[in-house]
Coordinates of C-alpha atoms and ligand atoms in Angstrom, one line a residue:
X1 CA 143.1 22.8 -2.7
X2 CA 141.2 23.1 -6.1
X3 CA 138.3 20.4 -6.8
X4 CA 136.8 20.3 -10.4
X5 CA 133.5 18.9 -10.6
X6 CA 131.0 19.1 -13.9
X7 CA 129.4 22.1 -12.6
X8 CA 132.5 24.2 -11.7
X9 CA 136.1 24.2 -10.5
X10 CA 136.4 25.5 -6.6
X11 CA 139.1 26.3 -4.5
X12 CA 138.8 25.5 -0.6
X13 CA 141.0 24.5 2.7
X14 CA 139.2 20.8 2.9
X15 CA 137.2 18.5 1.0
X16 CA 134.5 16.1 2.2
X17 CA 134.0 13.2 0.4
X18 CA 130.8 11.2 1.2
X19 CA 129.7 9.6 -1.9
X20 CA 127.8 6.5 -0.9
X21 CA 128.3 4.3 -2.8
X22 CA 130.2 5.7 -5.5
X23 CA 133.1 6.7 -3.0
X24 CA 135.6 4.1 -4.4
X25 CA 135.2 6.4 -7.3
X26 CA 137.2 8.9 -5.7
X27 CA 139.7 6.3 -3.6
X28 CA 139.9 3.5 -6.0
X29 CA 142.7 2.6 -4.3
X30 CA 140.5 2.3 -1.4
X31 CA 137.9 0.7 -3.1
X32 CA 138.1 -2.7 -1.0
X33 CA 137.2 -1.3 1.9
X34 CA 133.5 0.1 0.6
X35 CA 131.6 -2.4 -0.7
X36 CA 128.0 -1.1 -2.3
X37 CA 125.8 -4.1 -1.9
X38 CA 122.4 -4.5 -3.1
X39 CA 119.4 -4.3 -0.5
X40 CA 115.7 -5.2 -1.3
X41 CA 113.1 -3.6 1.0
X42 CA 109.4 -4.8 1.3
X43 CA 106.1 -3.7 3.1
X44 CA 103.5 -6.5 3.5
X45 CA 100.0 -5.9 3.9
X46 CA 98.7 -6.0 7.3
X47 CA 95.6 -8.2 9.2
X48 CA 95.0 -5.8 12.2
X49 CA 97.3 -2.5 11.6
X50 CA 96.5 -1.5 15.6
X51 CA 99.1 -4.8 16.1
X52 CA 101.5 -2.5 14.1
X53 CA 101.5 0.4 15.3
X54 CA 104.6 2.8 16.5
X55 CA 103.1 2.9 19.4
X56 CA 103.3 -0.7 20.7
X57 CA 105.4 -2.1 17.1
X58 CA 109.4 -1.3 17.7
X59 CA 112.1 -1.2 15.0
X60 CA 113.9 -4.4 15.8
X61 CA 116.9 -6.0 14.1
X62 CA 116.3 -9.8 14.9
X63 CA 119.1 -13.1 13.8
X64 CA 117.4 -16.1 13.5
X65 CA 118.3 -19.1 11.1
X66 CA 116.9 -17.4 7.9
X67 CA 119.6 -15.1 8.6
X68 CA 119.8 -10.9 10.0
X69 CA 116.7 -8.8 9.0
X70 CA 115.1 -6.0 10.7
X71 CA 112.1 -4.3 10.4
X72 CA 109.5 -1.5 11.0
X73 CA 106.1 -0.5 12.5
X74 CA 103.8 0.6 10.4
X75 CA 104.9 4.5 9.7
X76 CA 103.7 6.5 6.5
X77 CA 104.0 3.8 3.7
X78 CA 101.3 1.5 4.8
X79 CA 102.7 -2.4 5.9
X80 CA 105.1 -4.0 7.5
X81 CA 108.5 -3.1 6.1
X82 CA 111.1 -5.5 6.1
X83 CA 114.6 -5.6 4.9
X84 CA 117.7 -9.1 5.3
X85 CA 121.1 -7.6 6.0
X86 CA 123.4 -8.5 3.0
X87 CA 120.3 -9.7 1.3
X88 CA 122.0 -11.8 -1.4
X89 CA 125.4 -10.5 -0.6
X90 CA 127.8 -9.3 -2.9
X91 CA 130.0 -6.1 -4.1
X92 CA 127.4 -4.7 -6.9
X93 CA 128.1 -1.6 -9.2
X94 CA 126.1 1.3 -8.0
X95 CA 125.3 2.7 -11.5
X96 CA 124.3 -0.5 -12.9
X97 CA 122.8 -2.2 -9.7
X98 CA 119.5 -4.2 -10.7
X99 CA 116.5 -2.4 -9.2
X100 CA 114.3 -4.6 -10.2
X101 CA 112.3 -6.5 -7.4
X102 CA 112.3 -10.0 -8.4
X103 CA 110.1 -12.5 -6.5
X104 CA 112.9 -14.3 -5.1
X105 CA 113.7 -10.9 -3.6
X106 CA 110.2 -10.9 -2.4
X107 CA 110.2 -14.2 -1.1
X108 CA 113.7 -13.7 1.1
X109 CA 111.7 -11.3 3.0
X110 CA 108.0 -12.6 3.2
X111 CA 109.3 -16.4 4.4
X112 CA 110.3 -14.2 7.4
X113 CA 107.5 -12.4 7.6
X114 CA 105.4 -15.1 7.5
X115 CA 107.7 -17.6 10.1
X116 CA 107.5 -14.9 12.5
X117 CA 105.2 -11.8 12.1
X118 CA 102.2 -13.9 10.4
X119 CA 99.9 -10.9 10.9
X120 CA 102.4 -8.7 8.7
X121 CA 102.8 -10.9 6.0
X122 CA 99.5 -10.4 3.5
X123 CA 100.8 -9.6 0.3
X124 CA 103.8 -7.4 -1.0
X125 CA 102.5 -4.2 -1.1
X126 CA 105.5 -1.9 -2.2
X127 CA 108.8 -2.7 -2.9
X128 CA 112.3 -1.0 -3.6
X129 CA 115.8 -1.8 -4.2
X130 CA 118.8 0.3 -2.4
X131 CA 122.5 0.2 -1.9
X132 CA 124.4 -0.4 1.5
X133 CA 127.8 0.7 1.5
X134 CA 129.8 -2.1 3.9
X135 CA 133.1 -1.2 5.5
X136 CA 135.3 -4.9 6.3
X137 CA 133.7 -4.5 9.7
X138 CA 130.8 -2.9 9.5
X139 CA 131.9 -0.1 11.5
X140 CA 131.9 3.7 9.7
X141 CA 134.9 5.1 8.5
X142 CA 135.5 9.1 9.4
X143 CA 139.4 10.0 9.0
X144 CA 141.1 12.1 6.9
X145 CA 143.2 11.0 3.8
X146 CA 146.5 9.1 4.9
X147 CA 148.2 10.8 1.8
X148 CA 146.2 14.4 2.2
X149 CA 145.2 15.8 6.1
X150 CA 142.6 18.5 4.7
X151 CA 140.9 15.7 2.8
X152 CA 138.1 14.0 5.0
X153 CA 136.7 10.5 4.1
X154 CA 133.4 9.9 5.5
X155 CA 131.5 6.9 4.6
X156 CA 129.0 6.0 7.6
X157 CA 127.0 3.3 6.1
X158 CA 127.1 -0.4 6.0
X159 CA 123.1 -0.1 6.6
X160 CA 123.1 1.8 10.1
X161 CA 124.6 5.2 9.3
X162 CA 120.6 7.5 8.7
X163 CA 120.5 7.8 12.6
X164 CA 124.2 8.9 13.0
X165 CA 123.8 11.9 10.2
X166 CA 123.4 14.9 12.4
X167 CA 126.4 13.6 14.6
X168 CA 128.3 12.8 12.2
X169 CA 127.8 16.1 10.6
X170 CA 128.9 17.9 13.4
X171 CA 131.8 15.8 13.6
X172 CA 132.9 16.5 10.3
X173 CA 131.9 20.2 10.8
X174 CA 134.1 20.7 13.6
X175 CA 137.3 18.7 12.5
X176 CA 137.3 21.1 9.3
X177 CA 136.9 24.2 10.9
X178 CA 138.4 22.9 14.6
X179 CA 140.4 20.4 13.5
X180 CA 139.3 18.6 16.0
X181 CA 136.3 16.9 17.5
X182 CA 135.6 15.5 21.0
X183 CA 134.6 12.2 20.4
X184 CA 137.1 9.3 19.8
X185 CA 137.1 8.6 16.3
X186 CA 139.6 5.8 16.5
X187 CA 137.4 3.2 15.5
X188 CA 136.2 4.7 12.5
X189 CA 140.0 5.3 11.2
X190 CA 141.0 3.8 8.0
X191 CA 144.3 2.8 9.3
X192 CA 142.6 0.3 11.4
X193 CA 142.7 -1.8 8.4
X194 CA 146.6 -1.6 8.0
X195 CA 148.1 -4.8 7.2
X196 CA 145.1 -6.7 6.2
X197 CA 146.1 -7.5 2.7
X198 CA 143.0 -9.1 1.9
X199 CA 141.5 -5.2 2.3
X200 CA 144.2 -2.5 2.1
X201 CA 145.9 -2.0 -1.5
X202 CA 148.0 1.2 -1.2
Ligands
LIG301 C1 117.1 -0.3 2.7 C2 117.9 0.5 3.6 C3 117.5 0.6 4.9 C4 118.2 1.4 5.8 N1 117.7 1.5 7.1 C5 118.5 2.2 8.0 C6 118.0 2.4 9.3 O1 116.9 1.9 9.7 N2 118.7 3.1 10.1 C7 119.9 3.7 9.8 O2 120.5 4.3 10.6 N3 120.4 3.5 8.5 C8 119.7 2.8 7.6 N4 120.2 2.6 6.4 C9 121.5 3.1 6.0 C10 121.6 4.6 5.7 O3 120.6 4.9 4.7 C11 123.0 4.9 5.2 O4 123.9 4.5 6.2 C12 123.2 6.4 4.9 O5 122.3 6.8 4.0 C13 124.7 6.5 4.4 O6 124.9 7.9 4.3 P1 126.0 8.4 3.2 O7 125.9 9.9 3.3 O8 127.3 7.7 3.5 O9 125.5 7.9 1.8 P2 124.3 8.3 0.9 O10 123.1 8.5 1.8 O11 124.2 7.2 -0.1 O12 124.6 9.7 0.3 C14 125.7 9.7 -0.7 C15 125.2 10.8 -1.7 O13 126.4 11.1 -2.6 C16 125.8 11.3 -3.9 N5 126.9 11.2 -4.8 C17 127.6 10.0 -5.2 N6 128.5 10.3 -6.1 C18 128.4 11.6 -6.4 C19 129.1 12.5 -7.3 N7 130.1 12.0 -8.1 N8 128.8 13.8 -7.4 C20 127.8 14.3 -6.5 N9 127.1 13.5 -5.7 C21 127.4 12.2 -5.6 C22 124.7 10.3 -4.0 O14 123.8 10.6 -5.1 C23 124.1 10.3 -2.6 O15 123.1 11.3 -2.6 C24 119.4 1.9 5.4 C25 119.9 1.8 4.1 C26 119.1 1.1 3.2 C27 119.6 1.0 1.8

């Protein structure tokens, strides 16, 4: 198979695409089924940062009525860091996403903080704006290319994919050079979203 990019043309057995955010640029036919949304991320000053600490502070990822946000102990940036699962919702364009942290953006975030974790929500400290990348259900897709076998779409996101990466690396590692892997990927197969019209174009 021969892949152009900007920096060369190369010739290899497989190709990997796993873009982000930018995948539907190489699927547009796929594009409904990766949806880049918008995510705001805040760390709030701290009363007593001993309260914080890894050490006795665990990641959590809490629903309440405000909706599904999750958060951080204190760990190298200093605050509490807090993020809302499909903060304002919506498909955004990755190359024109606004990453500008707006004090609604702010305010999503510190309502929670200061409902629940009063003694991690001083003021907004640091701020920044990234991009999910949501599958229909939320689950990763890792299959190869209906049309193309020795093209591999990987796309482990929809804001949970950072602690899959080495497994998922060695999953894509061996079904390129294996073919195989010896996990059941079935529920990260594209074709599970066959049939739903609302999702699946081609
Ligand atoms: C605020 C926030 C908090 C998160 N917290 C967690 C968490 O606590 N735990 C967790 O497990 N996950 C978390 N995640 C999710 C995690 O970051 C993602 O699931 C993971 O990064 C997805 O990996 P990826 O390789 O699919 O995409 P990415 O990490 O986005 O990598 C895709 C790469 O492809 C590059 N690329 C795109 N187009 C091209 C092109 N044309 N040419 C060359 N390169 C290109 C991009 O520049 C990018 O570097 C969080 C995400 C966000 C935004």
């Amino acid at each position: 198979m021969e892949v152009t990019t900007e920096n060369g043309r190369y010739v290899a057995d497989h190709l990997v695409l796993s873009a982000g955010s930018w995948i539907a640029d190489f699927l547009p036919a796929y594009a409904d089924l990766f949806e880049p949304e918008r995510q705001v991320v805040t760390w709030f000053e701290i009363a007593d940062s001993s309260k914080f600490a890894p050490e006795r502070f665990p990641v959590f990822n809490l629903t309440v009525e405000e909706g599904r946000y999750y958060g951080f102990p204190e760990w190298g940036n200093p605050g509490f860091k807090v993020g809302r699962y499909h903060h304002l919702a919506g498909r955004v364009d990755p190359d024109s996403v606004d990453r500008v942290v707006h004090d609604a953006d702010v305010e999503i975030l510190h309502r929670f903080a200061r409902r629940y974790f009063p003694e991690g929500a001083g003021p907004a400290l640091q701020s920044s704006v990234c991009l999910f990348t949501n599958t229909p259900d939320e689950h990763f897709i890792i299959d190869r290319l209906p049309e193309h076998e020795r093209v591999h779409v990987v796309s482990a996101c929809s804001g949970h994919g950072f602690k899959f990466a080495s497994v998922i690396g060695e999953i894509v590692a061996d079904l390129v050079t294996t073919g195989g892997c010896r996990f059941d990927l079935s529920l990260f197969s594209m074709r599970r979203f066959e049939g739903r019209n609302d999702v699946l174009r081609a």
